GROMACS .gro file of C-alpha atoms in nm:
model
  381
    1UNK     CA    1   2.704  -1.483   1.261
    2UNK     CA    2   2.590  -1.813   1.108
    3UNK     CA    3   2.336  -1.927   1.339
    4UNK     CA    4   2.157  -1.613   1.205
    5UNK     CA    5   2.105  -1.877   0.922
    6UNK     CA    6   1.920  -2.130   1.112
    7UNK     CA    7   1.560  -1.934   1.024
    8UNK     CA    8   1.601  -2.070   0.718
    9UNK     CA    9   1.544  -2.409   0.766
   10UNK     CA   10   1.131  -2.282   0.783
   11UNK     CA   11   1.197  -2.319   0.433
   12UNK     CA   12   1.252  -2.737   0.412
   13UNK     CA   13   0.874  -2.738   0.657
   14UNK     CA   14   0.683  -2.565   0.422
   15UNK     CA   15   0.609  -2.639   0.089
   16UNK     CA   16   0.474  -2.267  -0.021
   17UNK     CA   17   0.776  -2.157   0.099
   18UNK     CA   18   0.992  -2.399  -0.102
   19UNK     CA   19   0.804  -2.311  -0.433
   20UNK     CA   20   0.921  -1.922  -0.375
   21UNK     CA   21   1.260  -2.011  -0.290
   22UNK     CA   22   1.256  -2.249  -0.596
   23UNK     CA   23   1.164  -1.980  -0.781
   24UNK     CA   24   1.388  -1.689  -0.667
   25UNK     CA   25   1.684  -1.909  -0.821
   26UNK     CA   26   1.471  -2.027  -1.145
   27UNK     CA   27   1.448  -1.739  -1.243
   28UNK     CA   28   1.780  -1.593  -1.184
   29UNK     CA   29   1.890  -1.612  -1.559
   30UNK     CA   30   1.578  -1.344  -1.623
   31UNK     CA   31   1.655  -1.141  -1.345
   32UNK     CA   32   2.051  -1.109  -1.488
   33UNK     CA   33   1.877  -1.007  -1.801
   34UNK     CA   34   1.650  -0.737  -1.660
   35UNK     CA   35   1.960  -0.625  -1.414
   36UNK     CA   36   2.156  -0.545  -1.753
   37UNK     CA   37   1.881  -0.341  -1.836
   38UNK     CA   38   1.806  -0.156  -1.526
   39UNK     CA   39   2.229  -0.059  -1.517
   40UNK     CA   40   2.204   0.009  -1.865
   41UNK     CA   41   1.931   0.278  -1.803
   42UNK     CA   42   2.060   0.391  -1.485
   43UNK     CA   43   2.418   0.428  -1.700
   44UNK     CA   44   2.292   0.662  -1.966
   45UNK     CA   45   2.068   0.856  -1.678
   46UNK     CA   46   2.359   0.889  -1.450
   47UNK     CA   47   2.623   1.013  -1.771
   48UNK     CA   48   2.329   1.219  -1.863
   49UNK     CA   49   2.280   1.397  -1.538
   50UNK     CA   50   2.662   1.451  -1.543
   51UNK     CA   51   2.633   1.633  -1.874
   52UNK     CA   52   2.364   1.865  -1.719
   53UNK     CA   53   2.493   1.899  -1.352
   54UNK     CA   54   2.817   1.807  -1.293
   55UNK     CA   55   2.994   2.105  -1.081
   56UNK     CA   56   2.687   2.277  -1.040
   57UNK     CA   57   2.521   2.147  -0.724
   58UNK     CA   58   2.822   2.314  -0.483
   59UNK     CA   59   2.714   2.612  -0.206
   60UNK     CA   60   2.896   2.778   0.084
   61UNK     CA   61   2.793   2.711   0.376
   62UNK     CA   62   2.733   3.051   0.479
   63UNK     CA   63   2.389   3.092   0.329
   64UNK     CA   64   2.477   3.483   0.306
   65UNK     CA   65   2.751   3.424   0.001
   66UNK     CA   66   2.672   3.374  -0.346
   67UNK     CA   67   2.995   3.318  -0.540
   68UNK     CA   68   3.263   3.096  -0.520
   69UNK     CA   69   3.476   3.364  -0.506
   70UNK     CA   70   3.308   3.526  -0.174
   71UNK     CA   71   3.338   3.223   0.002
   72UNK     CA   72   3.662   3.288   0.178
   73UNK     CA   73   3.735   3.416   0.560
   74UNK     CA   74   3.537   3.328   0.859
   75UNK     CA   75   3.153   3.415   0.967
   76UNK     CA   76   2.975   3.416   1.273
   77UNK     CA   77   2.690   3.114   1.290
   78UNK     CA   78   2.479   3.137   1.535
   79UNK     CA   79   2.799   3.266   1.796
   80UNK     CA   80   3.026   3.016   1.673
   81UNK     CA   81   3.327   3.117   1.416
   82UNK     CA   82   3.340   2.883   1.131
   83UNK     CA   83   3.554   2.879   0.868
   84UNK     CA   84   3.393   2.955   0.488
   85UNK     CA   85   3.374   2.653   0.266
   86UNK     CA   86   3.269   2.589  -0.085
   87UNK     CA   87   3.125   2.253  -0.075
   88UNK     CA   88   2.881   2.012  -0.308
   89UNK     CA   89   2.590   1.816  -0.205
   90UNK     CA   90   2.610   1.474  -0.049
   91UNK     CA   91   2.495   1.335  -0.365
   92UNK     CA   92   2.617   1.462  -0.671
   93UNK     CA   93   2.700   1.417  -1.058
   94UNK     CA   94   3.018   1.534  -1.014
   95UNK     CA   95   3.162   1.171  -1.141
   96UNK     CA   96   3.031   0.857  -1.281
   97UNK     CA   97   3.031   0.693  -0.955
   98UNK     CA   98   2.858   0.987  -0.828
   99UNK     CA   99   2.561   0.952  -1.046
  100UNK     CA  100   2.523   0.601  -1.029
  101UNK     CA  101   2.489   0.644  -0.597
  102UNK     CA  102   2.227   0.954  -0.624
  103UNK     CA  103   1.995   0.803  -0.904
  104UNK     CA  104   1.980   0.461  -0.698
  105UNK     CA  105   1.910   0.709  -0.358
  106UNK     CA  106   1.600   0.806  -0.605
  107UNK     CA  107   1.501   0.479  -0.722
  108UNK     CA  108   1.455   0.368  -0.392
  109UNK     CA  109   1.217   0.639  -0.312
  110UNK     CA  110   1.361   0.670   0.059
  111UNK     CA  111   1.497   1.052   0.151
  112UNK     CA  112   1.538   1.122  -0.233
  113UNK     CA  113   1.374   1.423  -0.247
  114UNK     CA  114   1.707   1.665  -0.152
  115UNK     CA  115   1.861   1.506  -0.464
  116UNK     CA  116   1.572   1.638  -0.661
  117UNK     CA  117   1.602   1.999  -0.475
  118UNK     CA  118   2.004   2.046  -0.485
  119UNK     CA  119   1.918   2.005  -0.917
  120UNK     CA  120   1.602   2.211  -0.910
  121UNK     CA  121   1.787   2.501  -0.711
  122UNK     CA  122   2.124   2.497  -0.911
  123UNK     CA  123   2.225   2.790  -1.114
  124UNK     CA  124   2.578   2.750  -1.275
  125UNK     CA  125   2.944   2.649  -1.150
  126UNK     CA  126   3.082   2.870  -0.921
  127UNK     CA  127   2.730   3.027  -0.787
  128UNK     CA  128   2.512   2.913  -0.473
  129UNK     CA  129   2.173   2.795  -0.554
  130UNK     CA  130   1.851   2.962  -0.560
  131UNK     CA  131   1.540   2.844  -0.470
  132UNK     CA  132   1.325   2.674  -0.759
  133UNK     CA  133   1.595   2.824  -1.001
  134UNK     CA  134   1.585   2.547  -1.237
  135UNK     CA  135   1.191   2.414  -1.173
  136UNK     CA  136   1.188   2.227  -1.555
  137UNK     CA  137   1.462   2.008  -1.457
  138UNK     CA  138   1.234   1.844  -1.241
  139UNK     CA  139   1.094   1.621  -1.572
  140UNK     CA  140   1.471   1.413  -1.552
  141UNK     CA  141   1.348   1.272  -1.223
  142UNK     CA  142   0.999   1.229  -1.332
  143UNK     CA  143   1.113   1.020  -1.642
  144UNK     CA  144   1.402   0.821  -1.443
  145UNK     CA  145   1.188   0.725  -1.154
  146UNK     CA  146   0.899   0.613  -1.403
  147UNK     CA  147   1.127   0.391  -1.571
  148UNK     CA  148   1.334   0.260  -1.262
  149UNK     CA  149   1.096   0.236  -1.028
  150UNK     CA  150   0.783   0.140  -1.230
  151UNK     CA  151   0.836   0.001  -1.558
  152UNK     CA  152   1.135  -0.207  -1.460
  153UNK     CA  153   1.006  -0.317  -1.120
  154UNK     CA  154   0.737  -0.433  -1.324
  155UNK     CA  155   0.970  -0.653  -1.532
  156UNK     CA  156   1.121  -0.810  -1.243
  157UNK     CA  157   0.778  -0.914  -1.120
  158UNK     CA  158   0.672  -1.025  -1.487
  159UNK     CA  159   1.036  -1.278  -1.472
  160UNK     CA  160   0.916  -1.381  -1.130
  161UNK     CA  161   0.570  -1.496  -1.153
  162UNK     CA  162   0.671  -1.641  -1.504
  163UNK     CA  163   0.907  -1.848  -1.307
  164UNK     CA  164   0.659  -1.925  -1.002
  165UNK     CA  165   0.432  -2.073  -1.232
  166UNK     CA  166   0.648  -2.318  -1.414
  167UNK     CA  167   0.759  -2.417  -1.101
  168UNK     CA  168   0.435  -2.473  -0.922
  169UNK     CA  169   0.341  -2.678  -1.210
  170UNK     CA  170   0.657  -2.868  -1.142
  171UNK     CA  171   0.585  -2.921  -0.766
  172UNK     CA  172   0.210  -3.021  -0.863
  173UNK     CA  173   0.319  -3.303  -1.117
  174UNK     CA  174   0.162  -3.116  -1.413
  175UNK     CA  175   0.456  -3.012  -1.629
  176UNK     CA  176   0.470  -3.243  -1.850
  177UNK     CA  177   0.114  -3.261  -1.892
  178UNK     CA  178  -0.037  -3.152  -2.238
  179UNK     CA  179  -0.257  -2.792  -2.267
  180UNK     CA  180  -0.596  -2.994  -2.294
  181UNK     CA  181  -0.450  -3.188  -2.016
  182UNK     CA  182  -0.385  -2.913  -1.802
  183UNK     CA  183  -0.754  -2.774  -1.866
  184UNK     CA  184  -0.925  -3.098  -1.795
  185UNK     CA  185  -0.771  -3.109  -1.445
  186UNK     CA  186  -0.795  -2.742  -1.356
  187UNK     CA  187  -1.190  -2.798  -1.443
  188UNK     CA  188  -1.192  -3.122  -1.193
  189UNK     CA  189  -1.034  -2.899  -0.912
  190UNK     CA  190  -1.237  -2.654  -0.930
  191UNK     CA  191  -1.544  -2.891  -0.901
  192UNK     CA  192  -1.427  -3.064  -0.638
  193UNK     CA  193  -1.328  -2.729  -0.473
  194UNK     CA  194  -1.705  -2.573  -0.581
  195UNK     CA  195  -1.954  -2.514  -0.298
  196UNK     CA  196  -2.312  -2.484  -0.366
  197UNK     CA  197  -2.427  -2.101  -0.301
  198UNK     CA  198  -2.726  -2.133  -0.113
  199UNK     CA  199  -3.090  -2.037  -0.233
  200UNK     CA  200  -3.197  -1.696  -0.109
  201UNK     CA  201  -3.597  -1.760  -0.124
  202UNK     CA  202  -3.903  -1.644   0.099
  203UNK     CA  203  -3.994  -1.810   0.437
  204UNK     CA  204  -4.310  -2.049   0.431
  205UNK     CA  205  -4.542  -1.763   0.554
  206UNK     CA  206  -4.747  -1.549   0.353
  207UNK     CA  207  -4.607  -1.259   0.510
  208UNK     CA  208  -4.235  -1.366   0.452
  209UNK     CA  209  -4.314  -1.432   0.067
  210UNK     CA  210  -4.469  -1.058   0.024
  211UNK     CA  211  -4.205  -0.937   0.198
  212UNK     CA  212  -3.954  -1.131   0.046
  213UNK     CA  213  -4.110  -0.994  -0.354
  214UNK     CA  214  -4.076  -0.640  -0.220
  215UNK     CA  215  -3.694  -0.664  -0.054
  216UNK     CA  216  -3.623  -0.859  -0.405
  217UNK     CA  217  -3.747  -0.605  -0.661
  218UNK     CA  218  -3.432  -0.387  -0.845
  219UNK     CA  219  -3.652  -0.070  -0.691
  220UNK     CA  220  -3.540  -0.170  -0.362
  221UNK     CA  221  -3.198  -0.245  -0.407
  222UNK     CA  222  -3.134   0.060  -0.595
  223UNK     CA  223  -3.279   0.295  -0.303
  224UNK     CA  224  -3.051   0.063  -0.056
  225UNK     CA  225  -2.725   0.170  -0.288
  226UNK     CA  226  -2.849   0.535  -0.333
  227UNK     CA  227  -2.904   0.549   0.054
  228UNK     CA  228  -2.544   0.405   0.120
  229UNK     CA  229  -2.338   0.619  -0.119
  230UNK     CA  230  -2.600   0.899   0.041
  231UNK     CA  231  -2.425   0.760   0.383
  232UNK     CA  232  -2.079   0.781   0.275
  233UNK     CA  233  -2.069   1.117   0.137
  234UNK     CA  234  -2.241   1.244   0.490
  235UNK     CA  235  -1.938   1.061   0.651
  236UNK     CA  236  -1.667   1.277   0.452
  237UNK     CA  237  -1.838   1.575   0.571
  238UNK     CA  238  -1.715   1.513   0.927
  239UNK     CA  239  -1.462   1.754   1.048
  240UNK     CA  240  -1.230   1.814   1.344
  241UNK     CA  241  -1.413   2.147   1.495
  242UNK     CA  242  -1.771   2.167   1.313
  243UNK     CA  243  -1.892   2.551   1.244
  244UNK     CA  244  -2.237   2.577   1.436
  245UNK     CA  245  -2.510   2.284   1.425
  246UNK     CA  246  -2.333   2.080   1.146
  247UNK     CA  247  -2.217   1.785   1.404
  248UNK     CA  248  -2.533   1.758   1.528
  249UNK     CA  249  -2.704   1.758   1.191
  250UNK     CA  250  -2.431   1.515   1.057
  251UNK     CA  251  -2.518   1.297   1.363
  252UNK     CA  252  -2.898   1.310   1.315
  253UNK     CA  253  -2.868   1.256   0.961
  254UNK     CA  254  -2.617   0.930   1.030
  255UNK     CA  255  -2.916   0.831   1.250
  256UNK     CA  256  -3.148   0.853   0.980
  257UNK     CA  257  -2.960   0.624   0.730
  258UNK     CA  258  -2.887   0.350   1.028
  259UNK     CA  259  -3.252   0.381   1.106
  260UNK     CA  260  -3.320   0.260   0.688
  261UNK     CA  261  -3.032   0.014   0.747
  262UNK     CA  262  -3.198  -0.135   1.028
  263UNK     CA  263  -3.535  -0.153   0.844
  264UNK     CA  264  -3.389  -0.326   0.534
  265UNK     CA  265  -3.230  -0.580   0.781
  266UNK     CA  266  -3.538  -0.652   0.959
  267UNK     CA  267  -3.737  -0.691   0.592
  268UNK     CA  268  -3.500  -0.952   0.531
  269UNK     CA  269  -3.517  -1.146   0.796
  270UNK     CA  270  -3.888  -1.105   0.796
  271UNK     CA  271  -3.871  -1.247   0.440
  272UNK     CA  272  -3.564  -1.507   0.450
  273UNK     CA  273  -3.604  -1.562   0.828
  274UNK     CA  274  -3.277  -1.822   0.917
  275UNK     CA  275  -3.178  -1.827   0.514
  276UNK     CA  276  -3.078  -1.455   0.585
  277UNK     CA  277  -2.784  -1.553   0.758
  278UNK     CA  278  -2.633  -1.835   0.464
  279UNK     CA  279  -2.490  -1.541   0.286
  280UNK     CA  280  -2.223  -1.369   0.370
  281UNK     CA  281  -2.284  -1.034   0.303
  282UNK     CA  282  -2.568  -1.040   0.473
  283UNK     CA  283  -2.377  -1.082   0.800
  284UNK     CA  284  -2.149  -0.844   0.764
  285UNK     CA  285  -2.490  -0.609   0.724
  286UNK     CA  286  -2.629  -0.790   1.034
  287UNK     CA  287  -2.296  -0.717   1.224
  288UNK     CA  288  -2.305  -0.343   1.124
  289UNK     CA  289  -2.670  -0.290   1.216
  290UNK     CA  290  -2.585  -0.419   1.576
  291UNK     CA  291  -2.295  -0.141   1.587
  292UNK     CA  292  -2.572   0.096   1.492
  293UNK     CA  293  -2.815  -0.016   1.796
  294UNK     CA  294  -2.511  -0.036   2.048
  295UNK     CA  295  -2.394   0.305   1.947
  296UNK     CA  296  -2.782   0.425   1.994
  297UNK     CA  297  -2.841   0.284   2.265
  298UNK     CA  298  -2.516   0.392   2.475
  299UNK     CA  299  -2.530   0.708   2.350
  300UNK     CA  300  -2.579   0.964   2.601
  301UNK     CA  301  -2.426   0.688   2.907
  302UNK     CA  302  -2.175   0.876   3.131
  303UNK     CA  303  -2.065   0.526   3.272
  304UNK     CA  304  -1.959   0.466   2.938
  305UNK     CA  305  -1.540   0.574   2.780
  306UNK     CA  306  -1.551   0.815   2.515
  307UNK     CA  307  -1.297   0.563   2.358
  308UNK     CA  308  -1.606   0.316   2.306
  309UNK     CA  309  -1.784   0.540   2.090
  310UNK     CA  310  -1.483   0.642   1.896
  311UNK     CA  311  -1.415   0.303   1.817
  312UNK     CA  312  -1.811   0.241   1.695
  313UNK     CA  313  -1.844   0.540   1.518
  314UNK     CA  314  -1.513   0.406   1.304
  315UNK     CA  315  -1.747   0.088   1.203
  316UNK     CA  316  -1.939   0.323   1.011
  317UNK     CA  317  -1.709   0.362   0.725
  318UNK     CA  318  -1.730   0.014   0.663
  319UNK     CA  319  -2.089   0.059   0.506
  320UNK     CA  320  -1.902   0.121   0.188
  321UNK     CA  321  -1.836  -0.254   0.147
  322UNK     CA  322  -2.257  -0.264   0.125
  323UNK     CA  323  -2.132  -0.098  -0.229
  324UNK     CA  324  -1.857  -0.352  -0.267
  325UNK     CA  325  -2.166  -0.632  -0.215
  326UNK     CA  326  -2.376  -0.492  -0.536
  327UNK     CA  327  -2.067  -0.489  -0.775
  328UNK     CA  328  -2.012  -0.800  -0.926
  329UNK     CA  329  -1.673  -0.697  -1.121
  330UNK     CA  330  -1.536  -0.569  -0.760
  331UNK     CA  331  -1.686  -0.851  -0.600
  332UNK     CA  332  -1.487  -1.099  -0.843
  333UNK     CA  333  -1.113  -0.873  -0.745
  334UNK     CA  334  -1.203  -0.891  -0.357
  335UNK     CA  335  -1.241  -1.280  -0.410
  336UNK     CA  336  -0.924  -1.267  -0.613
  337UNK     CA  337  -0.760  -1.108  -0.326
  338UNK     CA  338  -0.907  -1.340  -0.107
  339UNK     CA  339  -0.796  -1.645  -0.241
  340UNK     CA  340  -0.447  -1.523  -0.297
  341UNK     CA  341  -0.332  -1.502   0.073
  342UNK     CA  342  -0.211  -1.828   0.131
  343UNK     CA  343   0.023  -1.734  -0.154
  344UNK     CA  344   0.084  -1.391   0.014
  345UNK     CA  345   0.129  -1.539   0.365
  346UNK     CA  346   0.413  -1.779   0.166
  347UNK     CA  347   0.644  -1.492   0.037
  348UNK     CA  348   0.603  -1.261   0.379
  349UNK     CA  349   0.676  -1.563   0.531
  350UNK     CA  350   1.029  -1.568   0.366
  351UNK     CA  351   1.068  -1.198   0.402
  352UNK     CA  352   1.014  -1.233   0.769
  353UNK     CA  353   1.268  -1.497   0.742
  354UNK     CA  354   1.501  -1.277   0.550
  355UNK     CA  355   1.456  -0.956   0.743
  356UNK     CA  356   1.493  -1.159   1.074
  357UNK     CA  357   1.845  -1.322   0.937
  358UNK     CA  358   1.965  -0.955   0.804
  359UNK     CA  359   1.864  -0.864   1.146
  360UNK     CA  360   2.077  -1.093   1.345
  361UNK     CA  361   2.380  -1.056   1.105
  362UNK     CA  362   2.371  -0.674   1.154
  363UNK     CA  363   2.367  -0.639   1.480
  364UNK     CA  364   2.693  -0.901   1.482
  365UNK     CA  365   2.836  -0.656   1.228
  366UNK     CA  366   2.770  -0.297   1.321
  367UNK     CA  367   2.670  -0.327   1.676
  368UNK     CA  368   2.985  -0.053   1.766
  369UNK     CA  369   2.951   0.155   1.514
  370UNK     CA  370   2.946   0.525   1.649
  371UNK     CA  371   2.644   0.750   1.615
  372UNK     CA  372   2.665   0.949   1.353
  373UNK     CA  373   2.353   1.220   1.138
  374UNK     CA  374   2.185   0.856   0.992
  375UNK     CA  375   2.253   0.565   1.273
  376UNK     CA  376   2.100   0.705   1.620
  377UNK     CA  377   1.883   0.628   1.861
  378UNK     CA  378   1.619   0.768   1.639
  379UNK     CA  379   1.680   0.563   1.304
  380UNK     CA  380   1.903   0.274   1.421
  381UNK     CA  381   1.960   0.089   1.747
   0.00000   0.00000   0.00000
């Protein structure tokens, strides 16, 4: 079972890695506070939902019998004779212990939902349930799953990056460093780290500067931005089995936006000429327009598999990010996002780790387990 620990010497290779380890037992004093809290709410949850539904949440297991008291003798299910029984729900808040297992089956989100049901249908001790009996009760899940599964997960990630950042600022030498300190250097990295954003400006001819004026003027890029949320909304309107001529006016309509597309492409290079392709953006408009012309021009090739233009006409929906290009504030999240991969590709780097060692020491543990409802074939292996 041990050498299902040797993954974890990744960690000692890679300092990302290191800093989220580091920080994982850093802040274990916060997470011990917050884990008082989360027991303390899931304690007065748990004796609440005892107060409310303790003894309730039983049936027979003939679905014919009502009351307790019915549930006795022997039925025919389906050709086989069973036995009447008056039985509860796997999870329950029959007991303390009880409670405390079904409201962390709901926290987790995963197969909670029959939980939520058994308390929705109850009636009263001694009686079977019935359907949406008790629908109001629903609001006790609501609030619980709000506060475990939101507003405390949210805690634990608050302790965390707390942590993370006192001790990347450890790792990086700048602890002990003042606040104007701190400042001072974060301005020099980022202008060592700055690269100029080239100059979008007119070719030398006089053709590429006129151009170049008329793809620049607000006019222009507004109709571009009408034309593409246009676009978008003509994409929604797709549908599995189209009613009459409404695929093929989709499709000539989708033709008439790539055919604009294509135009404002060819205005800008006309105007920028080899400047066009210094920005981004713009290539990611240059690589859709040539999805545009391949789909046009294979269209209507037998020699061609159907596959290909399923897998073009799914590069259409990426003429939303043309929106994405125009909006500064979203523009300034996606670069957010961008630049915080390394960091991401650190922690699923130890969760990988994690998951694999969990793996290893599972199949060591349980391997001969029997099958059972839960561990199959289907679920487990």
């Amino acid at each position: 079972v041990f050498r299902a620990l040797r993954p974890l010497r990744l960690i000692t290779k890679n300092r990302g890695i290191q800093a989220v380890v580091l920080t994982l037992f850093k802040s274990a004093k916060g997470i011990l506070n917050v884990v008082f809290v989360a027991l303390l709410n899931y304690f007065i949850f748990a004796v609440f939902g005892m107060q409310l539904f303790s003894g309730k949440i039983f049936h027979c297991n003939d679905s014919e019998i009502t009351y307790r008291l019915n549930c006795t003798g022997s039925f025919d299910d389906r050709g086989t004779i069973r036995d009447r029984i008056w039985t509860t729900a796997d999870r329950n808040f029959d007991n303390i212990a009880n409670s405390l297992l079904a409201l962390f089956e709901v926290s987790s989100m995963e197969y909670w939902t029959p939980v939520l049901w058994d308390v929705v249908d109850h009636v009263d001790h001694d009686h079977a349930p019935v359907v949406d009996n008790n629908i109001t009760y629903a609001i006790y899940f609501i609030i619980f799953i709000t506060i475990a599964s939101h507003v405390l997960l949210n805690m634990f990630v608050g302790v965390m990056i707390s942590s993370f950042n006192a001790i990347k600022a450890q790792l990086d030498g700048i602890s002990m460093l003042t606040e104007d300190q701190r400042l001072w250097g974060e301005a020099q990295s980022v202008l060592l780290n700055y690269k100029p954003v080239p100059l979008m400006r007119a070719g030398r001819s006089r053709i590429s500067k006129r151009v170049f004026t008329f793809v620049s003027h607000p006019s222009f890029e507004l109709f571009i931005t009408v034309c593409v949320i246009v676009n978008i909304v003509v994409l929604s309107l797709d549908h599995y089995q189209p009613v009459g001529h409404k695929d093929e006016i989709l499709i000539y309509t989708n033709d008439v936006f790539s055919g604009i597309f294509i135009l404002e492409v060819i205005l800008k290079l006309t105007a920028m000429e080899h400047r066009f392709f210094f920005d981004h953006w713009n290539c990611m408009d240059f690589f859709l327009i040539l999805i545009s012309v391949t789909n046009f021009s294979l269209r209507g090739t037998t020699a061609v598999n159907v596959s290909v233009f399923q897998v073009l006409r799914v590069f259409r929906i990426f003429r939303i990010m043309r929106l994405v290009k125009r909006a500064k504030k979203i523009r300034v999240l996606i670069d957010a996002l961008w630049y915080s991969l390394p960091s991401i590709a650190n922690v699923g780097g130890l969760m990988l780790a994690l998951m694999f060692l969990y793996s290893v020491i599972g199949v060591q543990l349980f391997y001969n387990i029997d099958e059972g409802e839960m561990i199959n074939n289907k679920y487990a292996n």
